[in-house]
Amino acid sequence: MLAELSNVLKIAELRQKIVFTLVMFLIFRLGTHIPVPGVNAAVIEQLFTSGNLFGFLDLFSGGALSKFSIFAMSITPYINASIIMQLLTVVVPKFEQWAKEGDEGRKKITQITRYGTVLLGFIQALGMSFGLKVAIINPGFGSIFLIALTLTAGTTFLMWLGEQITEKGIGNGISLIIFAGIVSRLPSGLYTIYEYLRAGTINIFNVLLFLIIAAAMIVFVIAIQQGQRRIPVQYAKRVVGRKMYGGHSTHIPLKVNQAGVIPIIFASSVLMFPVTIAQFIDVPWVKTVAGWFAWGTPLQTTLYALLIIFFTYFYTAVTMNISDMAENMKKHGGFIPGIRPGKPTADYLDRVMTRITLAGSIFLAIIAILPNFVASATKLQGVYFGGTALLIVVGVALDTMKQIEALVLMRHYQGFMK
């Protein structure tokens, strides 16, 4: 394995890409320690140690939110803008036309996504500044505006940083920034486990049980992330002039988890809304209702799983156009053996996609709610090992390894992935 990995270091271009990506990671981590001006860091830290919903958001910012640094919002506004643009591409004809125009169309969509990121980022920054007014030293309009502007600038810089990694580094830059933020929390999690062991709160059996469950979850996630249903496609022979085209076989890979981590993000956002509102409204019945939706309660867990299943079907239906897929196959002389081209092919693909999406949605629901049971089984409270973070880390790691593998094979070296 070491000999195969050494092939990576033999390519100067690949070495430069890896070094550039690591330098960008270093800049990102340094930025998480630069505080926003005019904020009392001690008050912010107290909010996060009190065990409310902000701890979940802090995970994806790599600890920047609990420090209220310039990267406190992380890359979340960009993700929201990208999801909104992806959904609008389906319903807005102009955006749909741009999506079909290749690189030029994608550049236009990317540009609008950037503007949307700045707008959403500024709105979110204003909301955070007003919501955390108790931590602002001089809570006037000027201070709130300056803090919102600083947070928006931090998110915009992270967006630029991610695009630089994509262009000059290795892998998808935005995904890798989220990956780096999640992985950076690993040392603090290990230290928490060590402190529990030293205090006698848990024993070595609890740690071993946690490691076994964690390893099983990782294997399970990899298996589902890589799982796909391959639909065989045969292309008929066509004679054009003196040349013959077609006559070959291929397949359509339908992924089991086509929606990725998006349904979990949607579902958690919906369920976080009443809890977030209750943080800033001191009304007894509002607090009572918010308590029903508190993280880990039976109602919240049940609704969480059901919403994930719903959003998995919704997002898959929005992003996958089965009719266009069947029509394009028909135009190029392709057909599924035993299925007539056109509408029968579309119905068949839709039926298959519905079945494997059910498996994918149940998988996402299990992965999302499993940490609640892991914490109670292992007695490791305060060590976050969530399904969302695990899906992102495993997915980004697999995609990055595939890109490195492709670059190595392009240079006529043997790959390192088996």
Short mmCIF file of C-alpha atoms in Angstrom, two decimals:
data_model
loop_
_atom_site.label_atom_id
_atom_site.label_comp_id
_atom_site.label_asym_id
_atom_site.label_seq_id
_atom_site.Cartn_x
_atom_site.Cartn_y
_atom_site.Cartn_z
CA MET A 1 0.00 0.00 0.00
CA LEU A 2 2.86 2.40 0.84
CA ALA A 3 4.48 1.68 -2.52
CA GLU A 4 1.22 2.49 -4.28
CA LEU A 5 0.74 5.70 -2.30
CA SER A 6 4.27 6.75 -3.25
CA ASN A 7 3.01 7.00 -6.83
CA VAL A 8 1.05 10.06 -5.72
CA LEU A 9 4.20 11.86 -4.56
CA LYS A 10 6.00 11.12 -7.85
CA ILE A 11 3.76 13.54 -9.75
CA ALA A 12 4.93 17.15 -9.32
CA GLU A 13 1.56 18.60 -10.33
CA LEU A 14 -0.30 16.46 -7.82
CA ARG A 15 2.18 17.35 -5.06
CA GLN A 16 1.58 21.04 -5.75
CA LYS A 17 -2.19 20.57 -5.64
CA ILE A 18 -2.01 18.73 -2.30
CA VAL A 19 0.34 21.32 -0.75
CA PHE A 20 -1.88 24.18 -1.99
CA THR A 21 -4.96 22.51 -0.46
CA LEU A 22 -3.18 22.04 2.89
CA VAL A 23 -2.10 25.72 2.90
CA MET A 24 -5.73 26.75 2.30
CA PHE A 25 -6.75 24.53 5.22
CA LEU A 26 -4.19 26.31 7.40
CA ILE A 27 -5.59 29.74 6.43
CA PHE A 28 -9.11 28.48 7.24
CA ARG A 29 -8.05 27.23 10.65
CA LEU A 30 -6.21 30.48 11.44
CA GLY A 31 -9.34 32.44 10.52
CA THR A 32 -11.44 30.49 13.04
CA HIS A 33 -9.34 32.06 15.83
CA ILE A 34 -9.69 35.71 14.67
CA PRO A 35 -12.50 37.22 16.81
CA VAL A 36 -15.21 39.55 15.54
CA PRO A 37 -14.69 43.06 16.98
CA GLY A 38 -16.98 44.29 19.74
CA VAL A 39 -18.12 40.88 21.07
CA ASN A 40 -17.68 39.43 24.57
CA ALA A 41 -16.23 35.97 23.85
CA ALA A 42 -16.92 34.71 27.41
CA VAL A 43 -20.69 35.24 27.01
CA ILE A 44 -20.67 33.45 23.65
CA GLU A 45 -18.78 30.51 25.13
CA GLN A 46 -21.33 30.25 27.95
CA LEU A 47 -24.16 30.01 25.39
CA PHE A 48 -22.49 27.06 23.69
CA THR A 49 -21.58 25.19 26.85
CA SER A 50 -25.21 25.37 28.01
CA GLY A 51 -26.08 22.59 25.55
CA ASN A 52 -28.49 24.40 23.23
CA LEU A 53 -28.92 24.09 19.48
CA PHE A 54 -25.89 26.27 18.62
CA GLY A 55 -23.56 23.35 19.41
CA PHE A 56 -24.86 21.50 16.36
CA LEU A 57 -24.08 24.47 14.09
CA ASP A 58 -20.68 24.96 15.71
CA LEU A 59 -19.58 21.52 14.48
CA PHE A 60 -19.74 22.54 10.82
CA SER A 61 -17.84 25.77 11.39
CA GLY A 62 -14.95 23.92 13.01
CA GLY A 63 -15.48 25.71 16.34
CA ALA A 64 -15.55 29.18 14.72
CA LEU A 65 -19.13 29.85 15.84
CA SER A 66 -18.47 29.19 19.55
CA LYS A 67 -15.52 31.62 19.33
CA PHE A 68 -17.68 34.01 17.24
CA SER A 69 -14.76 34.48 14.87
CA ILE A 70 -14.87 36.02 11.38
CA PHE A 71 -15.73 32.55 9.99
CA ALA A 72 -18.58 31.99 12.47
CA MET A 73 -21.17 31.42 9.72
CA SER A 74 -18.80 29.07 7.89
CA ILE A 75 -19.88 28.29 4.33
CA THR A 76 -23.55 27.73 5.26
CA PRO A 77 -24.94 30.70 3.24
CA TYR A 78 -23.21 29.37 0.12
CA ILE A 79 -24.75 25.92 0.65
CA ASN A 80 -28.19 27.49 1.10
CA ALA A 81 -27.75 29.63 -2.03
CA SER A 82 -26.59 26.59 -4.04
CA ILE A 83 -29.60 24.52 -2.93
CA ILE A 84 -31.99 27.37 -3.77
CA MET A 85 -30.41 27.78 -7.23
CA GLN A 86 -30.61 24.04 -7.83
CA LEU A 87 -34.31 24.05 -7.03
CA LEU A 88 -34.93 27.20 -9.10
CA THR A 89 -33.20 25.58 -12.09
CA VAL A 90 -36.10 23.14 -12.25
CA VAL A 91 -38.88 25.75 -12.11
CA VAL A 92 -37.35 28.83 -13.82
CA PRO A 93 -37.05 28.30 -17.62
CA LYS A 94 -34.12 30.75 -17.98
CA PHE A 95 -32.06 28.95 -15.35
CA GLU A 96 -32.97 25.60 -16.91
CA GLN A 97 -31.74 26.91 -20.26
CA TRP A 98 -28.45 28.05 -18.71
CA ALA A 99 -27.98 24.63 -17.10
CA LYS A 100 -28.14 23.04 -20.56
CA GLU A 101 -25.66 25.48 -22.14
CA GLY A 102 -22.56 23.79 -20.73
CA ASP A 103 -19.69 25.78 -19.19
CA GLU A 104 -21.02 29.21 -20.15
CA GLY A 105 -24.40 28.51 -18.57
CA ARG A 106 -22.79 27.11 -15.43
CA LYS A 107 -20.67 30.27 -15.10
CA LYS A 108 -23.85 32.40 -15.10
CA ILE A 109 -25.48 30.16 -12.47
CA THR A 110 -22.30 30.27 -10.36
CA GLN A 111 -22.25 34.07 -10.54
CA ILE A 112 -25.85 34.33 -9.33
CA THR A 113 -25.06 31.82 -6.58
CA ARG A 114 -22.22 34.09 -5.41
CA TYR A 115 -24.52 37.12 -5.24
CA GLY A 116 -27.11 34.99 -3.43
CA THR A 117 -24.45 33.90 -0.94
CA VAL A 118 -23.58 37.49 -0.06
CA LEU A 119 -27.27 38.44 0.31
CA LEU A 120 -28.21 35.39 2.41
CA GLY A 121 -25.00 35.74 4.41
CA PHE A 122 -25.75 39.37 5.31
CA ILE A 123 -29.34 38.50 6.32
CA GLN A 124 -28.12 35.58 8.44
CA ALA A 125 -25.36 37.75 9.96
CA LEU A 126 -27.90 40.43 10.95
CA GLY A 127 -30.10 37.77 12.53
CA MET A 128 -27.16 36.32 14.48
CA SER A 129 -26.05 39.77 15.61
CA PHE A 130 -29.53 40.69 16.88
CA GLY A 131 -30.03 37.24 18.43
CA LEU A 132 -26.70 37.37 20.28
CA LYS A 133 -27.07 41.05 21.25
CA VAL A 134 -26.44 40.05 24.87
CA ALA A 135 -22.82 39.27 23.95
CA ILE A 136 -22.17 42.58 22.15
CA ILE A 137 -20.21 45.06 24.27
CA ASN A 138 -21.96 48.16 22.84
CA PRO A 139 -25.24 46.80 21.35
CA GLY A 140 -26.03 49.77 19.12
CA PHE A 141 -27.00 49.78 15.44
CA GLY A 142 -23.44 50.68 14.36
CA SER A 143 -21.90 47.75 16.27
CA ILE A 144 -24.50 45.28 14.96
CA PHE A 145 -24.00 46.49 11.38
CA LEU A 146 -20.20 46.22 11.69
CA ILE A 147 -20.44 42.68 13.11
CA ALA A 148 -22.86 41.62 10.34
CA LEU A 149 -20.55 43.10 7.72
CA THR A 150 -17.54 41.30 9.22
CA LEU A 151 -19.34 37.93 9.31
CA THR A 152 -20.52 38.36 5.69
CA ALA A 153 -16.98 39.21 4.60
CA GLY A 154 -15.70 36.08 6.36
CA THR A 155 -18.22 33.86 4.55
CA THR A 156 -17.42 35.53 1.21
CA PHE A 157 -13.72 34.94 1.79
CA LEU A 158 -14.42 31.26 2.59
CA MET A 159 -16.42 30.97 -0.65
CA TRP A 160 -13.43 32.40 -2.57
CA LEU A 161 -11.10 30.06 -0.67
CA GLY A 162 -13.22 27.06 -1.65
CA GLU A 163 -13.21 28.09 -5.31
CA GLN A 164 -9.42 28.43 -5.22
CA ILE A 165 -9.10 24.90 -3.82
CA THR A 166 -11.37 23.55 -6.56
CA GLU A 167 -9.37 25.36 -9.26
CA LYS A 168 -5.79 24.95 -8.02
CA GLY A 169 -6.01 22.25 -5.38
CA ILE A 170 -7.49 18.76 -5.20
CA GLY A 171 -11.16 17.94 -4.68
CA ASN A 172 -14.24 20.14 -4.27
CA GLY A 173 -13.15 23.18 -2.27
CA ILE A 174 -16.46 23.98 -0.56
CA SER A 175 -16.91 20.36 0.53
CA LEU A 176 -13.32 20.18 1.77
CA ILE A 177 -13.77 23.31 3.92
CA ILE A 178 -16.77 21.67 5.63
CA PHE A 179 -14.72 18.45 5.89
CA ALA A 180 -11.83 20.33 7.54
CA GLY A 181 -14.20 22.01 10.00
CA ILE A 182 -15.73 18.69 11.10
CA VAL A 183 -12.42 16.81 11.33
CA SER A 184 -10.87 19.65 13.37
CA ARG A 185 -13.30 18.79 16.19
CA LEU A 186 -11.88 15.25 16.49
CA PRO A 187 -9.04 16.13 18.94
CA SER A 188 -11.46 17.84 21.35
CA GLY A 189 -13.75 14.79 21.17
CA LEU A 190 -10.85 12.46 22.00
CA TYR A 191 -9.82 14.73 24.88
CA THR A 192 -13.39 14.63 26.24
CA ILE A 193 -13.31 10.82 26.20
CA TYR A 194 -9.95 10.91 28.03
CA GLU A 195 -11.39 13.24 30.67
CA TYR A 196 -14.40 10.93 31.16
CA LEU A 197 -12.07 7.96 31.63
CA ARG A 198 -9.86 9.82 34.09
CA ALA A 199 -12.88 11.00 36.11
CA GLY A 200 -14.35 7.48 36.19
CA THR A 201 -17.58 8.56 34.47
CA ILE A 202 -17.08 5.78 31.90
CA ASN A 203 -14.87 2.70 31.68
CA ILE A 204 -12.80 1.15 28.89
CA PHE A 205 -15.76 -1.06 27.91
CA ASN A 206 -17.82 2.05 27.02
CA VAL A 207 -14.98 3.34 24.86
CA LEU A 208 -14.58 -0.01 23.06
CA LEU A 209 -18.33 -0.19 22.46
CA PHE A 210 -18.25 3.35 21.04
CA LEU A 211 -15.34 2.49 18.71
CA ILE A 212 -17.09 -0.68 17.47
CA ILE A 213 -20.33 1.22 16.76
CA ALA A 214 -18.40 4.04 15.08
CA ALA A 215 -16.50 1.61 12.84
CA ALA A 216 -19.73 -0.22 11.92
CA MET A 217 -21.43 3.10 11.06
CA ILE A 218 -18.52 4.13 8.83
CA VAL A 219 -18.61 0.80 6.95
CA PHE A 220 -22.39 1.09 6.61
CA VAL A 221 -22.16 4.65 5.25
CA ILE A 222 -19.45 3.71 2.73
CA ALA A 223 -21.48 0.72 1.52
CA ILE A 224 -24.62 2.81 0.96
CA GLN A 225 -22.75 5.80 -0.50
CA GLN A 226 -21.11 3.53 -3.07
CA GLY A 227 -24.23 1.42 -3.66
CA GLN A 228 -25.99 1.79 -6.99
CA ARG A 229 -28.46 -0.03 -9.22
CA ARG A 230 -27.02 -0.44 -12.70
CA ILE A 231 -29.68 -0.40 -15.40
CA PRO A 232 -28.34 -2.09 -18.57
CA VAL A 233 -28.67 -0.02 -21.78
CA GLN A 234 -28.13 -1.30 -25.33
CA TYR A 235 -27.45 1.09 -28.22
CA ALA A 236 -28.59 -0.01 -31.67
CA LYS A 237 -26.22 0.10 -34.63
CA ARG A 238 -26.54 3.12 -36.92
CA VAL A 239 -24.89 3.64 -40.30
CA VAL A 240 -23.92 7.24 -41.07
CA GLY A 241 -22.23 7.56 -44.45
CA ARG A 242 -19.63 4.84 -44.57
CA LYS A 243 -19.24 4.55 -40.82
CA MET A 244 -21.17 2.46 -38.32
CA TYR A 245 -21.99 3.86 -34.91
CA GLY A 246 -23.51 2.32 -31.79
CA GLY A 247 -23.96 -1.35 -31.16
CA HIS A 248 -22.39 -1.20 -27.69
CA SER A 249 -23.72 -1.89 -24.20
CA THR A 250 -23.50 0.35 -21.14
CA HIS A 251 -25.49 1.00 -17.99
CA ILE A 252 -27.21 3.82 -16.07
CA PRO A 253 -25.92 3.98 -12.46
CA LEU A 254 -28.81 4.90 -10.16
CA LYS A 255 -27.38 5.68 -6.73
CA VAL A 256 -29.10 4.37 -3.63
CA ASN A 257 -28.43 7.66 -1.83
CA GLN A 258 -29.07 10.03 -4.72
CA ALA A 259 -29.97 12.98 -2.47
CA GLY A 260 -26.80 12.88 -0.39
CA VAL A 261 -26.92 14.77 2.90
CA ILE A 262 -29.44 17.42 1.73
CA PRO A 263 -32.59 15.74 3.24
CA ILE A 264 -30.97 15.70 6.70
CA ILE A 265 -30.11 19.41 6.38
CA PHE A 266 -33.69 20.23 5.29
CA ALA A 267 -35.26 18.16 8.07
CA SER A 268 -33.00 19.53 10.81
CA SER A 269 -33.66 23.11 9.61
CA VAL A 270 -37.43 22.61 9.83
CA LEU A 271 -37.24 21.11 13.33
CA MET A 272 -34.76 23.71 14.55
CA PHE A 273 -37.12 26.56 13.63
CA PRO A 274 -39.47 26.36 16.68
CA VAL A 275 -36.52 25.82 19.03
CA THR A 276 -34.69 28.81 17.53
CA ILE A 277 -37.76 31.04 17.90
CA ALA A 278 -38.20 29.95 21.52
CA GLN A 279 -34.63 31.04 22.31
CA PHE A 280 -35.68 34.68 21.84
CA ILE A 281 -39.35 34.63 23.02
CA ASP A 282 -39.96 34.48 26.76
CA VAL A 283 -43.53 33.11 26.65
CA PRO A 284 -44.38 29.97 28.71
CA TRP A 285 -46.48 28.14 26.10
CA VAL A 286 -43.88 28.84 23.39
CA LYS A 287 -41.18 27.36 25.63
CA THR A 288 -43.43 24.32 26.26
CA VAL A 289 -43.99 23.69 22.54
CA ALA A 290 -40.28 24.15 21.85
CA GLY A 291 -39.55 21.57 24.56
CA TRP A 292 -41.51 18.99 22.58
CA PHE A 293 -39.13 19.56 19.67
CA ALA A 294 -35.96 19.49 21.78
CA TRP A 295 -33.18 17.33 20.40
CA GLY A 296 -33.60 13.66 21.35
CA THR A 297 -37.23 13.75 22.50
CA PRO A 298 -39.52 10.98 21.12
CA LEU A 299 -41.58 13.48 19.08
CA GLN A 300 -38.51 15.16 17.61
CA THR A 301 -36.87 11.82 16.73
CA THR A 302 -40.02 10.49 15.04
CA LEU A 303 -40.65 13.69 13.06
CA TYR A 304 -36.96 13.88 12.16
CA ALA A 305 -37.02 10.41 10.59
CA LEU A 306 -40.31 11.04 8.72
CA LEU A 307 -39.13 14.41 7.38
CA ILE A 308 -35.86 12.89 6.16
CA ILE A 309 -37.78 10.23 4.22
CA PHE A 310 -40.09 12.90 2.75
CA PHE A 311 -37.26 15.26 1.73
CA THR A 312 -35.27 12.38 0.23
CA TYR A 313 -38.12 11.66 -2.20
CA PHE A 314 -38.72 15.38 -2.77
CA TYR A 315 -35.10 16.27 -3.53
CA THR A 316 -34.56 13.19 -5.72
CA ALA A 317 -37.70 14.00 -7.74
CA VAL A 318 -36.61 17.63 -8.18
CA THR A 319 -33.01 16.94 -9.22
CA MET A 320 -33.56 13.83 -11.37
CA ASN A 321 -35.57 14.30 -14.55
CA ILE A 322 -36.52 10.73 -15.48
CA SER A 323 -38.51 11.83 -18.55
CA ASP A 324 -35.54 13.71 -20.05
CA MET A 325 -33.28 10.75 -19.33
CA ALA A 326 -35.60 8.37 -21.20
CA GLU A 327 -36.07 10.86 -24.07
CA ASN A 328 -32.32 11.38 -24.52
CA MET A 329 -31.79 7.64 -24.52
CA LYS A 330 -34.42 7.27 -27.24
CA LYS A 331 -32.86 10.04 -29.38
CA HIS A 332 -29.48 8.32 -29.37
CA GLY A 333 -30.90 4.90 -30.20
CA GLY A 334 -30.58 3.46 -26.72
CA PHE A 335 -33.01 1.12 -25.01
CA ILE A 336 -33.27 -1.04 -21.92
CA PRO A 337 -33.49 -4.74 -22.91
CA GLY A 338 -37.11 -5.87 -22.65
CA ILE A 339 -38.48 -2.31 -22.24
CA ARG A 340 -39.87 -0.21 -25.09
CA PRO A 341 -38.26 3.24 -25.59
CA GLY A 342 -40.10 6.39 -24.57
CA LYS A 343 -42.77 6.43 -21.84
CA PRO A 344 -42.44 2.72 -20.89
CA THR A 345 -38.71 3.33 -20.25
CA ALA A 346 -39.51 6.42 -18.15
CA ASP A 347 -42.09 4.46 -16.12
CA TYR A 348 -39.61 1.64 -15.56
CA LEU A 349 -36.84 3.99 -14.42
CA ASP A 350 -39.28 5.84 -12.16
CA ARG A 351 -40.39 2.56 -10.57
CA VAL A 352 -36.81 1.43 -9.96
CA MET A 353 -35.81 4.87 -8.61
CA THR A 354 -38.79 4.89 -6.23
CA ARG A 355 -37.77 1.53 -4.76
CA ILE A 356 -34.08 2.33 -4.26
CA THR A 357 -34.94 5.81 -2.92
CA LEU A 358 -36.99 4.10 -0.20
CA ALA A 359 -33.89 2.17 0.84
CA GLY A 360 -31.80 5.36 0.66
CA SER A 361 -34.29 7.39 2.70
CA ILE A 362 -34.52 4.74 5.45
CA PHE A 363 -30.71 4.60 5.52
CA LEU A 364 -30.50 8.39 5.97
CA ALA A 365 -33.13 8.32 8.72
CA ILE A 366 -31.27 5.56 10.62
CA ILE A 367 -27.92 7.34 10.28
CA ALA A 368 -29.45 10.63 11.48
CA ILE A 369 -31.17 9.30 14.63
CA LEU A 370 -28.59 6.65 15.56
CA PRO A 371 -26.33 9.08 17.51
CA ASN A 372 -29.14 9.51 20.09
CA PHE A 373 -29.01 5.78 20.86
CA VAL A 374 -25.21 5.64 20.67
CA ALA A 375 -24.91 8.33 23.35
CA SER A 376 -27.28 6.50 25.70
CA ALA A 377 -25.68 3.07 25.06
CA THR A 378 -22.08 4.21 25.55
CA LYS A 379 -22.77 6.96 28.15
CA LEU A 380 -20.53 9.27 26.12
CA GLN A 381 -22.43 12.54 26.42
CA GLY A 382 -20.88 15.59 24.76
CA VAL A 383 -18.97 13.58 22.12
CA TYR A 384 -20.73 14.35 18.85
CA PHE A 385 -20.72 11.47 16.38
CA GLY A 386 -23.59 12.47 14.14
CA GLY A 387 -24.88 10.97 10.94
CA THR A 388 -24.75 14.29 9.08
CA ALA A 389 -21.09 14.85 9.89
CA LEU A 390 -20.26 11.22 9.10
CA LEU A 391 -22.00 11.37 5.72
CA ILE A 392 -20.13 14.54 4.79
CA VAL A 393 -16.72 13.28 5.94
CA VAL A 394 -17.06 9.89 4.23
CA GLY A 395 -18.56 11.36 1.03
CA VAL A 396 -15.89 14.07 0.68
CA ALA A 397 -13.08 11.62 1.48
CA LEU A 398 -14.30 9.14 -1.17
CA ASP A 399 -14.73 11.85 -3.83
CA THR A 400 -11.28 13.32 -3.13
CA MET A 401 -9.63 9.89 -3.26
CA LYS A 402 -11.32 9.20 -6.60
CA GLN A 403 -9.98 12.47 -8.02
CA ILE A 404 -6.46 11.66 -6.83
CA GLU A 405 -6.80 8.16 -8.28
CA ALA A 406 -7.88 9.58 -11.64
CA LEU A 407 -4.93 12.00 -11.73
CA VAL A 408 -2.49 9.19 -10.90
CA LEU A 409 -3.90 6.92 -13.61
CA MET A 410 -3.73 9.77 -16.15
CA ARG A 411 0.02 9.86 -15.60
CA HIS A 412 0.24 6.11 -16.41
CA TYR A 413 0.91 5.09 -12.83
CA GLN A 414 -0.91 2.31 -11.00
CA GLY A 415 -3.63 3.68 -8.74
CA PHE A 416 -3.79 3.29 -4.98
CA MET A 417 -7.50 2.46 -4.54
CA LYS A 418 -8.59 -1.19 -4.59
#
